[in-house]
mmCIF file of C-alpha atoms in Angstrom:
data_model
loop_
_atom_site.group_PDB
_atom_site.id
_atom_site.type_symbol
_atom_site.label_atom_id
_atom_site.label_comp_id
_atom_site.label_asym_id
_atom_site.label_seq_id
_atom_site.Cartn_x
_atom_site.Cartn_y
_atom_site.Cartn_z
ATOM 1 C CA UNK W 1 -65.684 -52.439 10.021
ATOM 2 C CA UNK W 2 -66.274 -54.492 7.028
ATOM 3 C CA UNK W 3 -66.224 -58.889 7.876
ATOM 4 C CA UNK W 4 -63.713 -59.064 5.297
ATOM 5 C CA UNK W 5 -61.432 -56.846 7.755
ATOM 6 C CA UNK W 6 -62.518 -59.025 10.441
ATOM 7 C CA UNK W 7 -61.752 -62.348 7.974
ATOM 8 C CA UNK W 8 -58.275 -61.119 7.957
ATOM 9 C CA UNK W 9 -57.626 -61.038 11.506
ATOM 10 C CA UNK W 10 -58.678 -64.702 12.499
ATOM 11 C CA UNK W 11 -57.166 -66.063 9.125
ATOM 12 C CA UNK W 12 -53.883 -64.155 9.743
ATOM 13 C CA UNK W 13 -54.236 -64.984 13.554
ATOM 14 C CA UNK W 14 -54.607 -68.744 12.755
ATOM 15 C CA UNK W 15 -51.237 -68.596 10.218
ATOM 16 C CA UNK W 16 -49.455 -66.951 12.652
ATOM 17 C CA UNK W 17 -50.141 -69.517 15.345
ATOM 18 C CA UNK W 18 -49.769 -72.470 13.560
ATOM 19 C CA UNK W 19 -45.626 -72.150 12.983
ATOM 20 C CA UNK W 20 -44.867 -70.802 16.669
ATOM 21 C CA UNK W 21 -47.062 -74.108 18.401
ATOM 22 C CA UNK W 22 -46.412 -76.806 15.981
ATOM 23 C CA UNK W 23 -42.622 -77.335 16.876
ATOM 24 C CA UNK W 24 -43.783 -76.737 20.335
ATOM 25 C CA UNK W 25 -46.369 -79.846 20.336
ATOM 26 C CA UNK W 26 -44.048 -81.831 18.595
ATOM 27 C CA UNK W 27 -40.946 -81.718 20.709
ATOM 28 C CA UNK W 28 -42.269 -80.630 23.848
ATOM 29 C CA UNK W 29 -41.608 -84.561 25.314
ATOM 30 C CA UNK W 30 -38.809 -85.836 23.125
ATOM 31 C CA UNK W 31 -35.395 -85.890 23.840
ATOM 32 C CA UNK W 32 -33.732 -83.734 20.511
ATOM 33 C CA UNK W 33 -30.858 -85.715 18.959
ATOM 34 C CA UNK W 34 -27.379 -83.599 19.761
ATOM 35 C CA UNK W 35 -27.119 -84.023 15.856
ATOM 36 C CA UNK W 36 -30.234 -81.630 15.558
ATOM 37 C CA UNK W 37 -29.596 -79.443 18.517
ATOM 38 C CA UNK W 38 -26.361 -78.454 16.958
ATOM 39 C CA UNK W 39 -28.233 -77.816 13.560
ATOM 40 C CA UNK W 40 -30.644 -75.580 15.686
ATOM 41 C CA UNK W 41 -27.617 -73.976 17.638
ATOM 42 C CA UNK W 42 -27.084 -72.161 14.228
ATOM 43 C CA UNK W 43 -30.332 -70.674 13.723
ATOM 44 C CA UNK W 44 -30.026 -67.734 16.244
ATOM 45 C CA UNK W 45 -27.423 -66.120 14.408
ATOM 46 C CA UNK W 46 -28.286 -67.234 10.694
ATOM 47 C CA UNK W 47 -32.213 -65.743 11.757
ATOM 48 C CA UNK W 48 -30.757 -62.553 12.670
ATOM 49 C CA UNK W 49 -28.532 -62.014 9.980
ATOM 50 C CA UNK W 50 -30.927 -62.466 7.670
ATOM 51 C CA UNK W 51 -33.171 -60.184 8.879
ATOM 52 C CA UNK W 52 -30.734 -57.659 9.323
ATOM 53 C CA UNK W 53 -29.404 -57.808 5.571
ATOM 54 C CA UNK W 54 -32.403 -58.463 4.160
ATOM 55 C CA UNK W 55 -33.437 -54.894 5.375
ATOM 56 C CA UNK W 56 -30.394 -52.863 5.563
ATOM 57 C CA UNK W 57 -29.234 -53.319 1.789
ATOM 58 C CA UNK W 58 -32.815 -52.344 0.531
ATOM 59 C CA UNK W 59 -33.798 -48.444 0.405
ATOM 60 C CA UNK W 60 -37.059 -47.456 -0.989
ATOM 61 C CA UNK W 61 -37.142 -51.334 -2.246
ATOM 62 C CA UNK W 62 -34.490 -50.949 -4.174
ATOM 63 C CA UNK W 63 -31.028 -52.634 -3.417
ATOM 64 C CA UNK W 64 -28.209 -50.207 -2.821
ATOM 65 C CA UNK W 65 -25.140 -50.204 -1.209
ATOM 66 C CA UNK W 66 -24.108 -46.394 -2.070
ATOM 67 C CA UNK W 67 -23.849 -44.560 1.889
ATOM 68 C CA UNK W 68 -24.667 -41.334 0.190
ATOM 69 C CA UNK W 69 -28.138 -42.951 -1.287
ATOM 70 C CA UNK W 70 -28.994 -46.151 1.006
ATOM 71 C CA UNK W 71 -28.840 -43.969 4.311
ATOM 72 C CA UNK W 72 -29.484 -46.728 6.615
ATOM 73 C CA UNK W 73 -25.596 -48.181 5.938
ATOM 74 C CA UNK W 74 -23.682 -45.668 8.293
ATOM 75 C CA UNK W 75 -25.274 -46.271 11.140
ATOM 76 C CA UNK W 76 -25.493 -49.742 10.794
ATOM 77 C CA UNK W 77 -21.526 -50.019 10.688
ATOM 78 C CA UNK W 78 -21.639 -47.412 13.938
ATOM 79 C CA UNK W 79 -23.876 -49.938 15.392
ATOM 80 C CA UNK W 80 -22.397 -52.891 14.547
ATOM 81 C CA UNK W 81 -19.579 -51.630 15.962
ATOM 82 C CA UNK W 82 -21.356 -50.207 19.770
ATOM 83 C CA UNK W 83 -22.742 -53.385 20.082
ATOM 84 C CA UNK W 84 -19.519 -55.168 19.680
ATOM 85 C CA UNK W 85 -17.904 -52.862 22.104
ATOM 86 C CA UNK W 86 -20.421 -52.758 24.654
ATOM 87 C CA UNK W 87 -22.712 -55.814 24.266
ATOM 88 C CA UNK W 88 -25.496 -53.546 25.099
ATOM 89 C CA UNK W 89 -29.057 -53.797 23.488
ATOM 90 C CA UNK W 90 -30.544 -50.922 24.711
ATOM 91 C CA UNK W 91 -27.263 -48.669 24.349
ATOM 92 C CA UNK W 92 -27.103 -49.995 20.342
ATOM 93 C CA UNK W 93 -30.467 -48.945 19.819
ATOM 94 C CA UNK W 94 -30.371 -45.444 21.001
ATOM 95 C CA UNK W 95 -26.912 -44.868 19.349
ATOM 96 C CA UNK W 96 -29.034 -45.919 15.943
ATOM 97 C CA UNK W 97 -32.014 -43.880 16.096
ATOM 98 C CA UNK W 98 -30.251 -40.983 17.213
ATOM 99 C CA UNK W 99 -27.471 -42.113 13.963
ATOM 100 C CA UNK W 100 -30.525 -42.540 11.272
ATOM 101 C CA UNK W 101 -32.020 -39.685 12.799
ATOM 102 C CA UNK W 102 -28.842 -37.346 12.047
ATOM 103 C CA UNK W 103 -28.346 -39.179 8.530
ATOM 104 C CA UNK W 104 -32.109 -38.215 7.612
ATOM 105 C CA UNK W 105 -31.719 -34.572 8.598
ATOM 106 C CA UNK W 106 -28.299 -34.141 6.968
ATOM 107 C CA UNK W 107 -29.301 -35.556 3.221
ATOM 108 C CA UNK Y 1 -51.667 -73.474 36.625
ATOM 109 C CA UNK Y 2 -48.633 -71.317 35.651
ATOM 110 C CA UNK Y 3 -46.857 -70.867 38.424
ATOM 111 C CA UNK Y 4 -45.055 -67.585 38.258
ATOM 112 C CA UNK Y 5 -44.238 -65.655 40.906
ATOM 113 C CA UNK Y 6 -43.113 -62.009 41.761
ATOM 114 C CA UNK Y 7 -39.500 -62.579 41.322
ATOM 115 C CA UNK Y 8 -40.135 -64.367 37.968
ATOM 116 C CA UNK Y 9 -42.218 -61.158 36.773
ATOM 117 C CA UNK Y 10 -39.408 -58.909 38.082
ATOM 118 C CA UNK Y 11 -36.649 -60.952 36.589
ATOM 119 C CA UNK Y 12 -38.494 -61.006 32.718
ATOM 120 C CA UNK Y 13 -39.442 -57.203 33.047
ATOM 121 C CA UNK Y 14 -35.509 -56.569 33.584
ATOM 122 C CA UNK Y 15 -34.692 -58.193 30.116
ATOM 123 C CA UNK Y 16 -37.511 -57.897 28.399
ATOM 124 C CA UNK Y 17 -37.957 -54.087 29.338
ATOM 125 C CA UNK Y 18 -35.814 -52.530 25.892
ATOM 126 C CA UNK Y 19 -38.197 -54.373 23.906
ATOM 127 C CA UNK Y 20 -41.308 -53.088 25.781
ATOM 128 C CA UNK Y 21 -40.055 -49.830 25.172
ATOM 129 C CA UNK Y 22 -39.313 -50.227 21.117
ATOM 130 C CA UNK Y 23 -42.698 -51.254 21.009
ATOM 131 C CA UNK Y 24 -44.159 -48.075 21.878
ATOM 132 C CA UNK Y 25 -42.851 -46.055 18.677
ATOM 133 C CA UNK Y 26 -43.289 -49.086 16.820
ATOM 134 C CA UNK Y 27 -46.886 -50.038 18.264
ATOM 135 C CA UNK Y 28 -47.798 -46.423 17.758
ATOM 136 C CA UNK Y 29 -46.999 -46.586 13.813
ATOM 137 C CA UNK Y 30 -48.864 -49.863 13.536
ATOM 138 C CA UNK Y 31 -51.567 -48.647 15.216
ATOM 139 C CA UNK Y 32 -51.832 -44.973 12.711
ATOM 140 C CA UNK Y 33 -51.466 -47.377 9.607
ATOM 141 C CA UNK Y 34 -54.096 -49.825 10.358
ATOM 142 C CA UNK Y 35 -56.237 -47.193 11.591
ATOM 143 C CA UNK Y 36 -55.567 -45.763 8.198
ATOM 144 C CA UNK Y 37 -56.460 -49.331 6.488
ATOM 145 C CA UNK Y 38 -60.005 -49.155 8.274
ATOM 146 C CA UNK Y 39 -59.604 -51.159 11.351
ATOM 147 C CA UNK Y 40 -61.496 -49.963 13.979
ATOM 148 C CA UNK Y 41 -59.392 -49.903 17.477
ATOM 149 C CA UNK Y 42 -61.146 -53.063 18.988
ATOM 150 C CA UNK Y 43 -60.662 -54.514 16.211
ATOM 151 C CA UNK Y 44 -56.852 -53.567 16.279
ATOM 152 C CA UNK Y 45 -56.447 -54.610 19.628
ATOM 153 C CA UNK Y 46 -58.009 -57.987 19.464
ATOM 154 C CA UNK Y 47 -55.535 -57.974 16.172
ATOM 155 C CA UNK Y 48 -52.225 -57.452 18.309
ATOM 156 C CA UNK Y 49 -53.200 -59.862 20.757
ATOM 157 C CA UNK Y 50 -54.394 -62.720 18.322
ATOM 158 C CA UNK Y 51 -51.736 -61.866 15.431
ATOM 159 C CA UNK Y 52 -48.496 -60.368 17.637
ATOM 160 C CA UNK Y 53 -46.472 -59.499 14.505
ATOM 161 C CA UNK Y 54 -44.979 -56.188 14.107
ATOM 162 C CA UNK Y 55 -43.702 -56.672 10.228
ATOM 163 C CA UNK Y 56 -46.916 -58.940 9.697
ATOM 164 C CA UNK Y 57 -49.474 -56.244 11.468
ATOM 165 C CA UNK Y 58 -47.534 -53.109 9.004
ATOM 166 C CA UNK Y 59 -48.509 -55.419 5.877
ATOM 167 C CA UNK Y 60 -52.135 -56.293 6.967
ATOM 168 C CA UNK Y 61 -52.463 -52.061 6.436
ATOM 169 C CA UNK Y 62 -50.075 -51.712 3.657
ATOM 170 C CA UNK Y 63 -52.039 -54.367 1.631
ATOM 171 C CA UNK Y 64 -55.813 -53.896 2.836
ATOM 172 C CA UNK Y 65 -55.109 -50.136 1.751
ATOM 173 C CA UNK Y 66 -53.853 -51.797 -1.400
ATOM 174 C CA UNK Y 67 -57.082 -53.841 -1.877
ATOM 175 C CA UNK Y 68 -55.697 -57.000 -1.705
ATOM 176 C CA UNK Y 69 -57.970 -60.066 -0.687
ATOM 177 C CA UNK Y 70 -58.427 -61.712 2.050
ATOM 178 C CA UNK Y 71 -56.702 -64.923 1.376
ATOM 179 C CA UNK Y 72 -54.059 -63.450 -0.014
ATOM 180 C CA UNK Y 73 -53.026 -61.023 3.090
ATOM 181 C CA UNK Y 74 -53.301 -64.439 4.974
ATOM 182 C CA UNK Y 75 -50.783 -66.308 2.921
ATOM 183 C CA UNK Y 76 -48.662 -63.505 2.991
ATOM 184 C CA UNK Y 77 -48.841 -63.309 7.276
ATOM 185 C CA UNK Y 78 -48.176 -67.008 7.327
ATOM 186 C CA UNK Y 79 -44.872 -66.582 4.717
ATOM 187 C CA UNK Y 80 -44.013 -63.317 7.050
ATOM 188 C CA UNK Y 81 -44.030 -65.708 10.157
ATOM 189 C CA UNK Y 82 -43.131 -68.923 9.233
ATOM 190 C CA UNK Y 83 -39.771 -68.191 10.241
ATOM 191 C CA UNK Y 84 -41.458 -68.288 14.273
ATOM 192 C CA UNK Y 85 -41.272 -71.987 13.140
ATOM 193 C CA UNK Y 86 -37.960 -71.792 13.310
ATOM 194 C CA UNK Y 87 -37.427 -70.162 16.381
ATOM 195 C CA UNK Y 88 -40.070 -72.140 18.142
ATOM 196 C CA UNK Y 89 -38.300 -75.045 17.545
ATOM 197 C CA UNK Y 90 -34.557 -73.397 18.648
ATOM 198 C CA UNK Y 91 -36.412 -72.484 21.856
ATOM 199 C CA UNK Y 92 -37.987 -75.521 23.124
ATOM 200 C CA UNK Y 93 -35.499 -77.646 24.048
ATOM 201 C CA UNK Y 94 -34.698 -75.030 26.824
ATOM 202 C CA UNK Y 95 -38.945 -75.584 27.814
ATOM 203 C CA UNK Y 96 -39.542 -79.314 29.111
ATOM 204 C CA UNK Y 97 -42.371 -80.841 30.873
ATOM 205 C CA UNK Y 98 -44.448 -77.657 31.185
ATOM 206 C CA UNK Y 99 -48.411 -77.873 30.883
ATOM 207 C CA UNK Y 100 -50.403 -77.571 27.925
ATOM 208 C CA UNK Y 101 -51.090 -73.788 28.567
ATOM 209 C CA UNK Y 102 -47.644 -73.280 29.168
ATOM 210 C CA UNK Y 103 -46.567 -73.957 25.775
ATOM 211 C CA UNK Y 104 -50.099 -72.612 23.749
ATOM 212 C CA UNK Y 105 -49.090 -69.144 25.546
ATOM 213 C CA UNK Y 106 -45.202 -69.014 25.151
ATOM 214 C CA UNK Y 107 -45.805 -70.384 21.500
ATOM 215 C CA UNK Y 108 -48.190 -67.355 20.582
ATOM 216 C CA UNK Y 109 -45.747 -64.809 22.017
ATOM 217 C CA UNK Y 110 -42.946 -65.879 20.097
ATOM 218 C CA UNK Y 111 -41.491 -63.380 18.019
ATOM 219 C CA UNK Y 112 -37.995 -61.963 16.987
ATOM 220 C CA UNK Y 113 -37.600 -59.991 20.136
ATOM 221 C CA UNK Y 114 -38.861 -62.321 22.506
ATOM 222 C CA UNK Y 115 -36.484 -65.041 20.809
ATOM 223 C CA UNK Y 116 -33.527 -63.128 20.697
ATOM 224 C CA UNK Y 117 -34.002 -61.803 24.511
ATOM 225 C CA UNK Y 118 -34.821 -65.936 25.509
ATOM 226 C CA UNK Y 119 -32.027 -67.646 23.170
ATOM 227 C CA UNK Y 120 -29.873 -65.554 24.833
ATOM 228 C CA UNK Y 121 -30.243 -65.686 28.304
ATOM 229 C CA UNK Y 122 -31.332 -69.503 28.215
ATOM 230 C CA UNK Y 123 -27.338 -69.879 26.795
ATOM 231 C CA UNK Y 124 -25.652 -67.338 29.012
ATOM 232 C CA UNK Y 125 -27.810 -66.789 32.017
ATOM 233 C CA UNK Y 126 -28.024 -70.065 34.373
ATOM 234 C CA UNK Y 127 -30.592 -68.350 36.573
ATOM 235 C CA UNK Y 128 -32.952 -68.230 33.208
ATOM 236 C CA UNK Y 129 -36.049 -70.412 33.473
ATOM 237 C CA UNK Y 130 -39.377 -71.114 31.692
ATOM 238 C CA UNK Y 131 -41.381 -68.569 34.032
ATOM 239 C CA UNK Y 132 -39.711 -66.122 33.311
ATOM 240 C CA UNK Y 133 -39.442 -66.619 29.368
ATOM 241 C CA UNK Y 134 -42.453 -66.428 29.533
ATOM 242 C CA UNK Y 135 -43.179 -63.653 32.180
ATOM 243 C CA UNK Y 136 -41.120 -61.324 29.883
ATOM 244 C CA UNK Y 137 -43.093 -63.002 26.591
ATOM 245 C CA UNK Y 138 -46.451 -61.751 27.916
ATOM 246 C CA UNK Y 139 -44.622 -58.711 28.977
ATOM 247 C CA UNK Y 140 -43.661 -57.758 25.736
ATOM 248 C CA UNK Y 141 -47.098 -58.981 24.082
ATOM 249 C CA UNK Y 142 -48.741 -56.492 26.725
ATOM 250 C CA UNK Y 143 -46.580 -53.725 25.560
ATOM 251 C CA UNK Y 144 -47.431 -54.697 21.769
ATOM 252 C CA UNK Y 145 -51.152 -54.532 22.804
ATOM 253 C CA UNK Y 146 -51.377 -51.068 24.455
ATOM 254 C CA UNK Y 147 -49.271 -49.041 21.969
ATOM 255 C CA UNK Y 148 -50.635 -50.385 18.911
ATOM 256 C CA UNK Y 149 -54.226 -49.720 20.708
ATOM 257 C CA UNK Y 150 -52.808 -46.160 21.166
ATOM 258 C CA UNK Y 151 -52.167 -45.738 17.568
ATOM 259 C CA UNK Y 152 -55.143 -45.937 16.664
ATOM 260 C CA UNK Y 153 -56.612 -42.963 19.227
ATOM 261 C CA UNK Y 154 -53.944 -40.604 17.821
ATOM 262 C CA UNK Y 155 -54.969 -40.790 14.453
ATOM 263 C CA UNK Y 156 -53.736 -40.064 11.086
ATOM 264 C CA UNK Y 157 -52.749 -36.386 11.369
ATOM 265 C CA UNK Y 158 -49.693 -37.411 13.047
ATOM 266 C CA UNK Y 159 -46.787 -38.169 10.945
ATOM 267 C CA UNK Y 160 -44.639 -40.851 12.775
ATOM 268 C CA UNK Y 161 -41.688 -41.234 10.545
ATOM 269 C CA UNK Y 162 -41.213 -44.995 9.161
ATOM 270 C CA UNK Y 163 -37.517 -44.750 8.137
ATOM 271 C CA UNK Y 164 -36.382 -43.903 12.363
ATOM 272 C CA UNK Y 165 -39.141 -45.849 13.704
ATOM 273 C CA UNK Y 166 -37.991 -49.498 12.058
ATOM 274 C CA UNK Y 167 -34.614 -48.667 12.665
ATOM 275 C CA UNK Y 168 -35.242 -49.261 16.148
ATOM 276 C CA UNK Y 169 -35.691 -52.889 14.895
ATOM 277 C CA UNK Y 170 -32.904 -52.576 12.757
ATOM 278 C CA UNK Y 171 -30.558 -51.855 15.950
ATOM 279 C CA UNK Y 172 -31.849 -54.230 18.033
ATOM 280 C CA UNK Y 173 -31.491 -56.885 15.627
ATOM 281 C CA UNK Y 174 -28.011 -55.897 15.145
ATOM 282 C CA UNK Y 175 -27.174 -55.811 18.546
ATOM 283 C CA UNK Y 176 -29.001 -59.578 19.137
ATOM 284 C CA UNK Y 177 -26.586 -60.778 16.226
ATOM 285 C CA UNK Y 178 -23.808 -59.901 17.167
ATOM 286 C CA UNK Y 179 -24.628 -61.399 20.382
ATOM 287 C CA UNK Y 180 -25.217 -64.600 18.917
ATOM 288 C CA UNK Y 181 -21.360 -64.676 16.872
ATOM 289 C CA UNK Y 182 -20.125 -66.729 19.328
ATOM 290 C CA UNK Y 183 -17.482 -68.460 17.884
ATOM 291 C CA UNK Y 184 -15.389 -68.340 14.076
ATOM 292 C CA UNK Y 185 -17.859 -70.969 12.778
ATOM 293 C CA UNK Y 186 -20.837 -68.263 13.285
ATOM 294 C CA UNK Y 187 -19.072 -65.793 11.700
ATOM 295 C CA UNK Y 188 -18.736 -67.512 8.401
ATOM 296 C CA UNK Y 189 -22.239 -68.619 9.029
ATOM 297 C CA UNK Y 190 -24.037 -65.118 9.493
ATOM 298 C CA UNK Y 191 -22.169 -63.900 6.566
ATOM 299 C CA UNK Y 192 -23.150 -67.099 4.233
ATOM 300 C CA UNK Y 193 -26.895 -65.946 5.805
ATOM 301 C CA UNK Y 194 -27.188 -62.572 5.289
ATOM 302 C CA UNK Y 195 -25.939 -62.443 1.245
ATOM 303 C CA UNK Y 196 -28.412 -65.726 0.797
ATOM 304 C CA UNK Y 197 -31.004 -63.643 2.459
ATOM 305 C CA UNK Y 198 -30.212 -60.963 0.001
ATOM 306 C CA UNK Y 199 -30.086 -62.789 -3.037
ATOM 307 C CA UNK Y 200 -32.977 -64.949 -1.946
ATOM 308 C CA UNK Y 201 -35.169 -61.489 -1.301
ATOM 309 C CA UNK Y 202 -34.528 -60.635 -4.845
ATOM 310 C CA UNK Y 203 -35.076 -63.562 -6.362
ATOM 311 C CA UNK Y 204 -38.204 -64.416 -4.735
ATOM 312 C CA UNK Y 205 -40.080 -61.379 -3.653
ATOM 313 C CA UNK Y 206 -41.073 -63.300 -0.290
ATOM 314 C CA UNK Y 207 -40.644 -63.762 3.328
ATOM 315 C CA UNK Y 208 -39.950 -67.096 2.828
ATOM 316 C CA UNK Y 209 -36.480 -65.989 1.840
ATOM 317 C CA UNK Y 210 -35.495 -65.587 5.587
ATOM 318 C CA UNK Y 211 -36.713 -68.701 6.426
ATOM 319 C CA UNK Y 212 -34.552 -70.661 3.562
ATOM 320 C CA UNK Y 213 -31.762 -68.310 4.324
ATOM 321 C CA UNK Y 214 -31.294 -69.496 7.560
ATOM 322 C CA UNK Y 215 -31.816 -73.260 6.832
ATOM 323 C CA UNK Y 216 -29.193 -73.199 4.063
ATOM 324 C CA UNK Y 217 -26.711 -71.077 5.953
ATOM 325 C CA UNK Y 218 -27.597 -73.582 9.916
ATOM 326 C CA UNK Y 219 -26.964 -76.303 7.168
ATOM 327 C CA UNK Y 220 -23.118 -75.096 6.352
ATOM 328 C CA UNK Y 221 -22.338 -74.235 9.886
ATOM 329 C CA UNK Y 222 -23.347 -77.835 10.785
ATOM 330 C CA UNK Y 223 -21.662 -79.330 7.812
ATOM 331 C CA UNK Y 224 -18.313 -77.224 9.429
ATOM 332 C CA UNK Y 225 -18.411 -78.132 12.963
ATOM 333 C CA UNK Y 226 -18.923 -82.138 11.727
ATOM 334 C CA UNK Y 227 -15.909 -81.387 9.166
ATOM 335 C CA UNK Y 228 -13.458 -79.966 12.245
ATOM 336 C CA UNK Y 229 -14.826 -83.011 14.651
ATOM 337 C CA UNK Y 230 -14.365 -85.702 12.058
ATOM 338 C CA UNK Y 231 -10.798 -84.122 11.296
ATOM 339 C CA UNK Y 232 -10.242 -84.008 14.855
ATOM 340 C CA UNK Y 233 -11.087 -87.627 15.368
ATOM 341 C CA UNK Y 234 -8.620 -88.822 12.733
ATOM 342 C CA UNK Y 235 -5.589 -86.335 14.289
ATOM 343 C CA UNK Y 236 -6.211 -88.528 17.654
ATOM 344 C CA UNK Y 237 -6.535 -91.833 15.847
ATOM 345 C CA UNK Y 238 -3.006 -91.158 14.395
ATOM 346 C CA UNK Y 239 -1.741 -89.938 17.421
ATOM 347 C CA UNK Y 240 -3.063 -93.210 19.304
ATOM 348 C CA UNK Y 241 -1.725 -95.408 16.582
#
């Protein structure tokens, strides 16, 4: 293993830590404002949304929206839709690997 | 110092457990491509525990095999997870008056599962607490640890396949929005999200789309909810006058 491998880990280890603790040292004694923690009430759902689009509209890096080419979009609706039926996590997550895996194997 | 006990270890491992599991295909992957990229298992290890980034860990391998440099991998990890910033900060309102330790460990096993498994139980569940977040936290961390370790021993002959193995992401993200939509205002909100996050990932070629993706879109909701109060407000001052 080269240092430059090892340079990598503590650099990336150090810019991963430094966004998770700084809000933690920061507001860990103040009261938030109810202003602020409605801002924040937002960020659960705005977080996860974009992570979700920002992934599922992209195949092989390139943006698509065409089922028959962008193979990820079918079972996303199917699990959109299991997880608004059932509220499940774990349920959701099996129905979409075993949905991708079916999608893969048929095109 | 940290006061957990059996019940709060038993109580995390129940929520956290669906994430423990994703982590093994996942882990395993991450584990093949770094071991790919040259990193020796210790060194991957020591990696998972210190880094704890699934999407960040894939890139260190996609980008060392590239040849990239060092600093540039490491502005790239802190663009990939400067949206933890964000969820640090959504998180610890629900964390008060813990020690020092408490908050330097749940801080470095913050990450979208975690979040999404703590958001949501802090808001629903009234038995939640900070022991347990953070039982199921180190839980999950442990998980992340031990399969990506295992990657590395099965080596590169196996072909895990990348498309099914992020999709278990994929679902579980899904699943932890739609949780989240829990009124008409976060509707309009996720959708205002996800097409910024879009455009915003085509435009800028960066993480750091997520991150302004979800400040812009937080922004609107809050605008909205003021809007409806304020418009409330003046309905009841007419009514009083």
């Amino acid at each position: 293993m080269t240092t430059d491998r090892w340079l990598i880990i503590f650099g990336a280890a150090i810019a991963s830590f430094i966004p998770r603790v700084i809000p933690m040292l920061f507001f860990k004694n103040k009261e938030i404002s109810s202003k602020v923690t409605q801002w924040l009430s937002f960020i659960p759902v705005t977080i996860f949304s974009a992570l979700v689009f920002s992934d599922l509209v992209f195949w092989e890096n390139k943006l698509s929206f065409n089922p028959l080419v962008n193979l990820k979009l079918i079972p996303a609706l199917i699990v959109f839709y299991i997880a608004y039926k059932t509220k499940n996590i774990f349920i959701s997550m099996i129905i979409g690997i075993v949905a991708i895996s079916l999608m893969l194997l048929a095109f | 110092m940290l006061h957990m006990s059996r019940k709060d270890w038993l109580d995390g491992f129940k929520k956290i457990v669906y994430v423990m599991l994703s982590y093994i295909p996942l882990g395993l992957a991450c584990g093949i491509a770094l071991d790919k990229a040259g990193f020796s298992p210790f060194s991957v290890m020591i990696m998972s525990f210190l880094v704890f980034a699934g999407a960040g860990q894939f890139m260190i391998a996609q980008l060392v095999s590239a040849g990239s440099s060092p600093i540039s991998i490491i502005v790239t990890i802190f663009f990939v997870n400067s949206r933890h910033l964000l969820m640090s900060s959504g998180l610890v309102q629900y964390l008060k008056g813990k020690s020092i330790g408490y908050y330097l460990l749940f801080a470095q096993t913050i990450v979208d599962e975690t979040f999404g498994t703590n958001i949501t139980q802090f808001t629903t569940n009234p038995d939640w607490t900070p022991s347990k977040a953070l039982s199921a936290n180190i839980l999950a961390h442990f998980s992340w640890i031990v399969s990506s370790l295992c990657g590395t021993f099965i080596g590169q002959n196996v072909n895990i396949p990348l498309t099914i193995v992020n999709y278990v992401l994929v679902a579980m993200f899904i699943a932890m929005l739609v949780e989240q939509v829990l009124s008409k205002t976060h509707l309009i909100v996720a959708v205002v999200a996800g097409i910024l996050a879009i455009l915003l990932k085509l435009v800028l070629k960066n993480s750091i789309s997520l991150v302004i993706a979800a400040v812009i879109a937080s922004t609107i909701g809050f605008i909205i909810i003021n809007n409806n109060q304020s418009k409330q407000n003046a309905i009841r001052g007419e009514h009083d006058n």
